Amino acid sequence: MLRVMRHHGQIGQANLTAIFLLLAIVIAGVWIWKRLTPDTQEVIVDQAIPLAGLVILSATALWVLARNIRAARDRRRLRRRLIDRLQNESVAEKRLELAFALIEANEYQRGGLEPVAPLLQQLFTTTLKTALGDKQHQRRGMAASHLGVIGDEAAVQTLLAALKDDHAYVRACAALGLGRLRATEAKDKLVEVSKDDWDQTVRSRAREALERIR
């Protein structure tokens, strides 16, 4: 706790220093500006300021590009590490946790997960069928939504069955998964759920799924 408080104190001090430095720069700039000749001021307004704006804009664009490239590289590295751990893990519980983490680290996209797609689909399908009871509803729900990311046509029937789950969270995630799969064969059932399910979130997820499928 002491270390955390000290860390926050250092951040606050650094922010205060930055504010004072910015104020000093502004004051110095105003002081210098008032002592320039009108001709010099006109040249700065007409030429230097637009050029500075262009430089700042270009630098910002380069910074954003570099940040995105670095973030994509970090995601690929994390994805490779998680795939290696998943393939080498023998404990079922830990394999499922790694599978969830892998989908989330890959930002809910299938691209890059092709080498382990069959394994992921098997894990999520098995979880939906075996993680029974109200206490495990969160696992069933996550498995349903993640199955929509990685699953193929064989996953549709599993998700349709999950639409009948006793827990609303699981039904909502199943609708989300069907939408991600763009499962046209699930349209009739999703229309029914969007109108008849007692839970508002489930109805909303079913409507969102239908929008994706269309």
PDB file of C-alpha atoms in Angstrom:
ATOM      1  CA  MET A   1       0.000   0.000   0.000  1.00  0.00           C
ATOM      2  CA  LEU A   2       2.833   2.387   0.887  1.00  0.00           C
ATOM      3  CA  ARG A   3       4.498   1.673  -2.437  1.00  0.00           C
ATOM      4  CA  VAL A   4       1.270   2.412  -4.319  1.00  0.00           C
ATOM      5  CA  MET A   5       0.770   5.690  -2.432  1.00  0.00           C
ATOM      6  CA  ARG A   6       4.365   6.671  -3.145  1.00  0.00           C
ATOM      7  CA  HIS A   7       3.864   5.839  -6.827  1.00  0.00           C
ATOM      8  CA  HIS A   8       0.727   7.995  -7.027  1.00  0.00           C
ATOM      9  CA  GLY A   9       2.570  10.792  -5.241  1.00  0.00           C
ATOM     10  CA  GLN A  10       5.381  10.674  -7.788  1.00  0.00           C
ATOM     11  CA  ILE A  11       2.853  10.798 -10.650  1.00  0.00           C
ATOM     12  CA  GLY A  12       1.115  13.787  -9.067  1.00  0.00           C
ATOM     13  CA  GLN A  13       4.429  15.596  -8.598  1.00  0.00           C
ATOM     14  CA  ALA A  14       5.394  14.893 -12.206  1.00  0.00           C
ATOM     15  CA  ASN A  15       2.055  16.252 -13.445  1.00  0.00           C
ATOM     16  CA  LEU A  16       2.474  19.402 -11.340  1.00  0.00           C
ATOM     17  CA  THR A  17       5.975  19.931 -12.743  1.00  0.00           C
ATOM     18  CA  ALA A  18       4.653  19.524 -16.287  1.00  0.00           C
ATOM     19  CA  ILE A  19       1.927  22.123 -15.641  1.00  0.00           C
ATOM     20  CA  PHE A  20       4.436  24.652 -14.293  1.00  0.00           C
ATOM     21  CA  LEU A  21       6.746  23.990 -17.234  1.00  0.00           C
ATOM     22  CA  LEU A  22       3.897  24.544 -19.699  1.00  0.00           C
ATOM     23  CA  LEU A  23       2.920  27.799 -17.971  1.00  0.00           C
ATOM     24  CA  ALA A  24       6.538  28.966 -18.093  1.00  0.00           C
ATOM     25  CA  ILE A  25       6.711  28.235 -21.829  1.00  0.00           C
ATOM     26  CA  VAL A  26       3.467  30.124 -22.468  1.00  0.00           C
ATOM     27  CA  ILE A  27       4.601  33.139 -20.422  1.00  0.00           C
ATOM     28  CA  ALA A  28       7.990  33.162 -22.147  1.00  0.00           C
ATOM     29  CA  GLY A  29       6.302  32.918 -25.547  1.00  0.00           C
ATOM     30  CA  VAL A  30       4.017  35.866 -24.813  1.00  0.00           C
ATOM     31  CA  TRP A  31       6.968  37.909 -23.510  1.00  0.00           C
ATOM     32  CA  ILE A  32       9.008  37.216 -26.664  1.00  0.00           C
ATOM     33  CA  TRP A  33       6.030  37.855 -28.967  1.00  0.00           C
ATOM     34  CA  LYS A  34       5.420  41.326 -27.530  1.00  0.00           C
ATOM     35  CA  ARG A  35       9.029  42.308 -28.218  1.00  0.00           C
ATOM     36  CA  LEU A  36       9.007  41.309 -31.886  1.00  0.00           C
ATOM     37  CA  THR A  37       8.563  43.875 -34.604  1.00  0.00           C
ATOM     38  CA  PRO A  38       5.234  43.951 -36.480  1.00  0.00           C
ATOM     39  CA  ASP A  39       6.961  42.717 -39.652  1.00  0.00           C
ATOM     40  CA  THR A  40       8.432  39.735 -37.821  1.00  0.00           C
ATOM     41  CA  GLN A  41       5.078  38.935 -36.252  1.00  0.00           C
ATOM     42  CA  GLU A  42       3.441  39.030 -39.687  1.00  0.00           C
ATOM     43  CA  VAL A  43       6.029  36.633 -41.128  1.00  0.00           C
ATOM     44  CA  ILE A  44       5.486  34.226 -38.228  1.00  0.00           C
ATOM     45  CA  VAL A  45       1.711  34.336 -38.627  1.00  0.00           C
ATOM     46  CA  ASP A  46       1.844  33.869 -42.408  1.00  0.00           C
ATOM     47  CA  GLN A  47       4.584  31.229 -42.668  1.00  0.00           C
ATOM     48  CA  ALA A  48       5.923  29.808 -39.444  1.00  0.00           C
ATOM     49  CA  ILE A  49       2.602  28.943 -37.790  1.00  0.00           C
ATOM     50  CA  PRO A  50       1.180  26.972 -40.785  1.00  0.00           C
ATOM     51  CA  LEU A  51       4.515  25.179 -41.147  1.00  0.00           C
ATOM     52  CA  ALA A  52       4.548  24.327 -37.439  1.00  0.00           C
ATOM     53  CA  GLY A  53       0.979  23.038 -37.706  1.00  0.00           C
ATOM     54  CA  LEU A  54       1.947  20.802 -40.628  1.00  0.00           C
ATOM     55  CA  VAL A  55       4.953  19.473 -38.707  1.00  0.00           C
ATOM     56  CA  ILE A  56       2.825  18.752 -35.632  1.00  0.00           C
ATOM     57  CA  LEU A  57       0.161  17.039 -37.751  1.00  0.00           C
ATOM     58  CA  SER A  58       2.744  14.875 -39.516  1.00  0.00           C
ATOM     59  CA  ALA A  59       4.439  13.975 -36.249  1.00  0.00           C
ATOM     60  CA  THR A  60       1.098  13.027 -34.695  1.00  0.00           C
ATOM     61  CA  ALA A  61       0.211  10.819 -37.667  1.00  0.00           C
ATOM     62  CA  LEU A  62       3.599   9.077 -37.469  1.00  0.00           C
ATOM     63  CA  TRP A  63       3.201   8.580 -33.720  1.00  0.00           C
ATOM     64  CA  VAL A  64      -0.260   7.039 -34.143  1.00  0.00           C
ATOM     65  CA  LEU A  65       1.028   4.767 -36.924  1.00  0.00           C
ATOM     66  CA  ALA A  66       4.003   3.660 -34.833  1.00  0.00           C
ATOM     67  CA  ARG A  67       1.762   3.027 -31.826  1.00  0.00           C
ATOM     68  CA  ASN A  68      -0.622   0.900 -33.906  1.00  0.00           C
ATOM     69  CA  ILE A  69       2.248  -1.090 -35.401  1.00  0.00           C
ATOM     70  CA  ARG A  70       3.710  -1.676 -31.947  1.00  0.00           C
ATOM     71  CA  ALA A  71       0.318  -2.705 -30.547  1.00  0.00           C
ATOM     72  CA  ALA A  72      -0.247  -5.154 -33.421  1.00  0.00           C
ATOM     73  CA  ARG A  73       3.206  -6.628 -32.870  1.00  0.00           C
ATOM     74  CA  ASP A  74       2.555  -7.018 -29.153  1.00  0.00           C
ATOM     75  CA  ARG A  75      -0.779  -8.752 -29.883  1.00  0.00           C
ATOM     76  CA  ARG A  76       0.921 -11.200 -32.231  1.00  0.00           C
ATOM     77  CA  ARG A  77       3.556 -11.996 -29.636  1.00  0.00           C
ATOM     78  CA  LEU A  78       0.953 -12.519 -26.920  1.00  0.00           C
ATOM     79  CA  ARG A  79      -1.121 -14.670 -29.278  1.00  0.00           C
ATOM     80  CA  ARG A  80       1.860 -16.887 -30.064  1.00  0.00           C
ATOM     81  CA  ARG A  81       2.665 -17.305 -26.375  1.00  0.00           C
ATOM     82  CA  LEU A  82      -0.918 -18.204 -25.501  1.00  0.00           C
ATOM     83  CA  ILE A  83      -1.166 -20.669 -28.406  1.00  0.00           C
ATOM     84  CA  ASP A  84       2.045 -22.385 -27.290  1.00  0.00           C
ATOM     85  CA  ARG A  85       0.818 -22.597 -23.702  1.00  0.00           C
ATOM     86  CA  LEU A  86      -2.581 -23.884 -24.811  1.00  0.00           C
ATOM     87  CA  GLN A  87      -1.070 -26.622 -26.960  1.00  0.00           C
ATOM     88  CA  ASN A  88       1.240 -27.736 -24.170  1.00  0.00           C
ATOM     89  CA  GLU A  89      -1.265 -27.541 -21.299  1.00  0.00           C
ATOM     90  CA  SER A  90      -2.681 -30.864 -20.123  1.00  0.00           C
ATOM     91  CA  VAL A  91      -4.972 -29.676 -17.308  1.00  0.00           C
ATOM     92  CA  ALA A  92      -8.486 -29.141 -18.680  1.00  0.00           C
ATOM     93  CA  GLU A  93      -9.289 -26.246 -16.351  1.00  0.00           C
ATOM     94  CA  LYS A  94      -6.200 -24.295 -17.326  1.00  0.00           C
ATOM     95  CA  ARG A  95      -6.710 -25.071 -21.011  1.00  0.00           C
ATOM     96  CA  LEU A  96     -10.144 -23.490 -20.889  1.00  0.00           C
ATOM     97  CA  GLU A  97      -8.800 -20.376 -19.145  1.00  0.00           C
ATOM     98  CA  LEU A  98      -6.067 -20.083 -21.783  1.00  0.00           C
ATOM     99  CA  ALA A  99      -8.656 -20.507 -24.542  1.00  0.00           C
ATOM    100  CA  PHE A 100     -10.754 -17.656 -23.136  1.00  0.00           C
ATOM    101  CA  ALA A 101      -7.657 -15.474 -22.759  1.00  0.00           C
ATOM    102  CA  LEU A 102      -6.553 -16.246 -26.323  1.00  0.00           C
ATOM    103  CA  ILE A 103      -9.855 -15.142 -27.868  1.00  0.00           C
ATOM    104  CA  GLU A 104      -9.849 -11.940 -25.832  1.00  0.00           C
ATOM    105  CA  ALA A 105      -6.183 -11.183 -26.594  1.00  0.00           C
ATOM    106  CA  ASN A 106      -6.948 -11.608 -30.293  1.00  0.00           C
ATOM    107  CA  GLU A 107      -9.735  -9.016 -29.930  1.00  0.00           C
ATOM    108  CA  TYR A 108     -12.486 -11.504 -30.742  1.00  0.00           C
ATOM    109  CA  GLN A 109     -11.160 -12.154 -34.251  1.00  0.00           C
ATOM    110  CA  ARG A 110     -10.600 -15.553 -35.867  1.00  0.00           C
ATOM    111  CA  GLY A 111      -7.600 -14.428 -37.913  1.00  0.00           C
ATOM    112  CA  GLY A 112      -4.362 -15.913 -36.610  1.00  0.00           C
ATOM    113  CA  LEU A 113      -6.098 -18.627 -34.586  1.00  0.00           C
ATOM    114  CA  GLU A 114      -6.495 -21.122 -37.432  1.00  0.00           C
ATOM    115  CA  PRO A 115      -3.848 -23.545 -36.064  1.00  0.00           C
ATOM    116  CA  VAL A 116      -5.855 -24.070 -32.870  1.00  0.00           C
ATOM    117  CA  ALA A 117      -9.378 -23.393 -34.161  1.00  0.00           C
ATOM    118  CA  PRO A 118     -10.502 -27.057 -33.933  1.00  0.00           C
ATOM    119  CA  LEU A 119      -9.141 -27.327 -30.396  1.00  0.00           C
ATOM    120  CA  LEU A 120     -10.860 -24.109 -29.326  1.00  0.00           C
ATOM    121  CA  GLN A 121     -14.161 -25.185 -30.822  1.00  0.00           C
ATOM    122  CA  GLN A 122     -13.943 -28.514 -29.022  1.00  0.00           C
ATOM    123  CA  LEU A 123     -13.152 -26.814 -25.694  1.00  0.00           C
ATOM    124  CA  PHE A 124     -16.028 -24.355 -25.953  1.00  0.00           C
ATOM    125  CA  THR A 125     -18.516 -26.969 -27.140  1.00  0.00           C
ATOM    126  CA  THR A 126     -17.552 -29.345 -24.339  1.00  0.00           C
ATOM    127  CA  THR A 127     -17.847 -26.542 -21.779  1.00  0.00           C
ATOM    128  CA  LEU A 128     -21.363 -25.702 -22.939  1.00  0.00           C
ATOM    129  CA  LYS A 129     -22.402 -29.309 -22.513  1.00  0.00           C
ATOM    130  CA  THR A 130     -20.631 -30.150 -19.266  1.00  0.00           C
ATOM    131  CA  ALA A 131     -20.424 -26.919 -17.198  1.00  0.00           C
ATOM    132  CA  LEU A 132     -23.914 -27.461 -15.821  1.00  0.00           C
ATOM    133  CA  GLY A 133     -25.697 -25.724 -12.987  1.00  0.00           C
ATOM    134  CA  ASP A 134     -26.335 -22.132 -12.073  1.00  0.00           C
ATOM    135  CA  LYS A 135     -22.888 -21.632 -10.522  1.00  0.00           C
ATOM    136  CA  GLN A 136     -21.173 -22.302 -13.855  1.00  0.00           C
ATOM    137  CA  HIS A 137     -23.393 -20.074 -15.989  1.00  0.00           C
ATOM    138  CA  GLN A 138     -20.560 -17.604 -16.600  1.00  0.00           C
ATOM    139  CA  ARG A 139     -18.387 -20.296 -18.145  1.00  0.00           C
ATOM    140  CA  ARG A 140     -21.208 -21.515 -20.347  1.00  0.00           C
ATOM    141  CA  GLY A 141     -21.893 -17.965 -21.463  1.00  0.00           C
ATOM    142  CA  MET A 142     -18.283 -17.200 -22.289  1.00  0.00           C
ATOM    143  CA  ALA A 143     -17.997 -20.488 -24.157  1.00  0.00           C
ATOM    144  CA  ALA A 144     -21.095 -19.598 -26.197  1.00  0.00           C
ATOM    145  CA  SER A 145     -19.939 -16.110 -27.155  1.00  0.00           C
ATOM    146  CA  HIS A 146     -16.378 -17.277 -27.909  1.00  0.00           C
ATOM    147  CA  LEU A 147     -17.720 -20.183 -29.957  1.00  0.00           C
ATOM    148  CA  GLY A 148     -19.265 -17.564 -32.212  1.00  0.00           C
ATOM    149  CA  VAL A 149     -15.784 -16.182 -32.885  1.00  0.00           C
ATOM    150  CA  ILE A 150     -14.015 -19.438 -33.633  1.00  0.00           C
ATOM    151  CA  GLY A 151     -16.802 -21.849 -34.528  1.00  0.00           C
ATOM    152  CA  ASP A 152     -17.925 -23.188 -37.882  1.00  0.00           C
ATOM    153  CA  GLU A 153     -21.332 -24.403 -39.068  1.00  0.00           C
ATOM    154  CA  ALA A 154     -21.157 -27.344 -36.665  1.00  0.00           C
ATOM    155  CA  ALA A 155     -21.350 -24.867 -33.779  1.00  0.00           C
ATOM    156  CA  VAL A 156     -24.750 -23.518 -34.804  1.00  0.00           C
ATOM    157  CA  GLN A 157     -26.773 -26.382 -33.334  1.00  0.00           C
ATOM    158  CA  THR A 158     -24.826 -26.155 -30.082  1.00  0.00           C
ATOM    159  CA  LEU A 159     -25.602 -22.446 -29.817  1.00  0.00           C
ATOM    160  CA  LEU A 160     -29.251 -22.987 -30.701  1.00  0.00           C
ATOM    161  CA  ALA A 161     -29.465 -25.425 -27.817  1.00  0.00           C
ATOM    162  CA  ALA A 162     -27.813 -22.818 -25.566  1.00  0.00           C
ATOM    163  CA  LEU A 163     -30.651 -20.416 -26.402  1.00  0.00           C
ATOM    164  CA  LYS A 164     -32.793 -22.642 -24.174  1.00  0.00           C
ATOM    165  CA  ASP A 165     -30.448 -22.425 -21.182  1.00  0.00           C
ATOM    166  CA  ASP A 166     -32.069 -21.696 -17.822  1.00  0.00           C
ATOM    167  CA  HIS A 167     -29.753 -18.739 -17.220  1.00  0.00           C
ATOM    168  CA  ALA A 168     -30.405 -15.505 -19.136  1.00  0.00           C
ATOM    169  CA  TYR A 169     -26.686 -14.695 -19.362  1.00  0.00           C
ATOM    170  CA  VAL A 170     -26.045 -17.905 -21.296  1.00  0.00           C
ATOM    171  CA  ARG A 171     -28.973 -17.278 -23.640  1.00  0.00           C
ATOM    172  CA  ALA A 172     -27.734 -13.742 -24.339  1.00  0.00           C
ATOM    173  CA  CYS A 173     -24.225 -15.021 -25.079  1.00  0.00           C
ATOM    174  CA  ALA A 174     -25.622 -17.745 -27.328  1.00  0.00           C
ATOM    175  CA  ALA A 175     -27.505 -15.106 -29.336  1.00  0.00           C
ATOM    176  CA  LEU A 176     -24.293 -13.083 -29.539  1.00  0.00           C
ATOM    177  CA  GLY A 177     -22.415 -16.150 -30.774  1.00  0.00           C
ATOM    178  CA  LEU A 178     -25.009 -16.874 -33.470  1.00  0.00           C
ATOM    179  CA  GLY A 179     -24.763 -13.293 -34.628  1.00  0.00           C
ATOM    180  CA  ARG A 180     -20.988 -13.520 -34.842  1.00  0.00           C
ATOM    181  CA  LEU A 181     -21.355 -16.675 -36.931  1.00  0.00           C
ATOM    182  CA  ARG A 182     -23.982 -14.971 -39.109  1.00  0.00           C
ATOM    183  CA  ALA A 183     -25.965 -18.192 -38.843  1.00  0.00           C
ATOM    184  CA  THR A 184     -28.843 -17.709 -41.294  1.00  0.00           C
ATOM    185  CA  GLU A 185     -30.421 -20.994 -40.180  1.00  0.00           C
ATOM    186  CA  ALA A 186     -30.893 -19.480 -36.722  1.00  0.00           C
ATOM    187  CA  LYS A 187     -32.969 -16.499 -37.897  1.00  0.00           C
ATOM    188  CA  ASP A 188     -36.379 -17.976 -37.062  1.00  0.00           C
ATOM    189  CA  LYS A 189     -35.305 -18.958 -33.563  1.00  0.00           C
ATOM    190  CA  LEU A 190     -33.660 -15.576 -32.955  1.00  0.00           C
ATOM    191  CA  VAL A 191     -36.817 -13.787 -34.072  1.00  0.00           C
ATOM    192  CA  GLU A 192     -38.781 -15.860 -31.566  1.00  0.00           C
ATOM    193  CA  VAL A 193     -36.295 -15.132 -28.784  1.00  0.00           C
ATOM    194  CA  SER A 194     -36.232 -11.408 -29.618  1.00  0.00           C
ATOM    195  CA  LYS A 195     -39.978 -11.272 -28.975  1.00  0.00           C
ATOM    196  CA  ASP A 196     -40.717 -13.893 -26.338  1.00  0.00           C
ATOM    197  CA  ASP A 197     -37.743 -14.160 -23.958  1.00  0.00           C
ATOM    198  CA  TRP A 198     -38.572 -12.688 -20.548  1.00  0.00           C
ATOM    199  CA  ASP A 199     -35.118 -11.091 -20.190  1.00  0.00           C
ATOM    200  CA  GLN A 200     -34.573  -7.732 -21.871  1.00  0.00           C
ATOM    201  CA  THR A 201     -30.842  -8.312 -22.454  1.00  0.00           C
ATOM    202  CA  VAL A 202     -31.521 -11.614 -24.200  1.00  0.00           C
ATOM    203  CA  ARG A 203     -34.087  -9.958 -26.445  1.00  0.00           C
ATOM    204  CA  SER A 204     -31.639  -7.170 -27.284  1.00  0.00           C
ATOM    205  CA  ARG A 205     -28.820  -9.611 -28.088  1.00  0.00           C
ATOM    206  CA  ALA A 206     -31.171 -11.584 -30.332  1.00  0.00           C
ATOM    207  CA  ARG A 207     -32.100  -8.427 -32.250  1.00  0.00           C
ATOM    208  CA  GLU A 208     -28.417  -7.493 -32.591  1.00  0.00           C
ATOM    209  CA  ALA A 209     -27.697 -10.988 -33.926  1.00  0.00           C
ATOM    210  CA  LEU A 210     -30.456 -10.628 -36.502  1.00  0.00           C
ATOM    211  CA  GLU A 211     -28.945  -7.320 -37.644  1.00  0.00           C
ATOM    212  CA  ARG A 212     -25.617  -9.037 -38.200  1.00  0.00           C
ATOM    213  CA  ILE A 213     -27.179 -11.933 -40.077  1.00  0.00           C
ATOM    214  CA  ARG A 214     -29.081  -9.638 -42.440  1.00  0.00           C
TER     215      ARG A 214
END
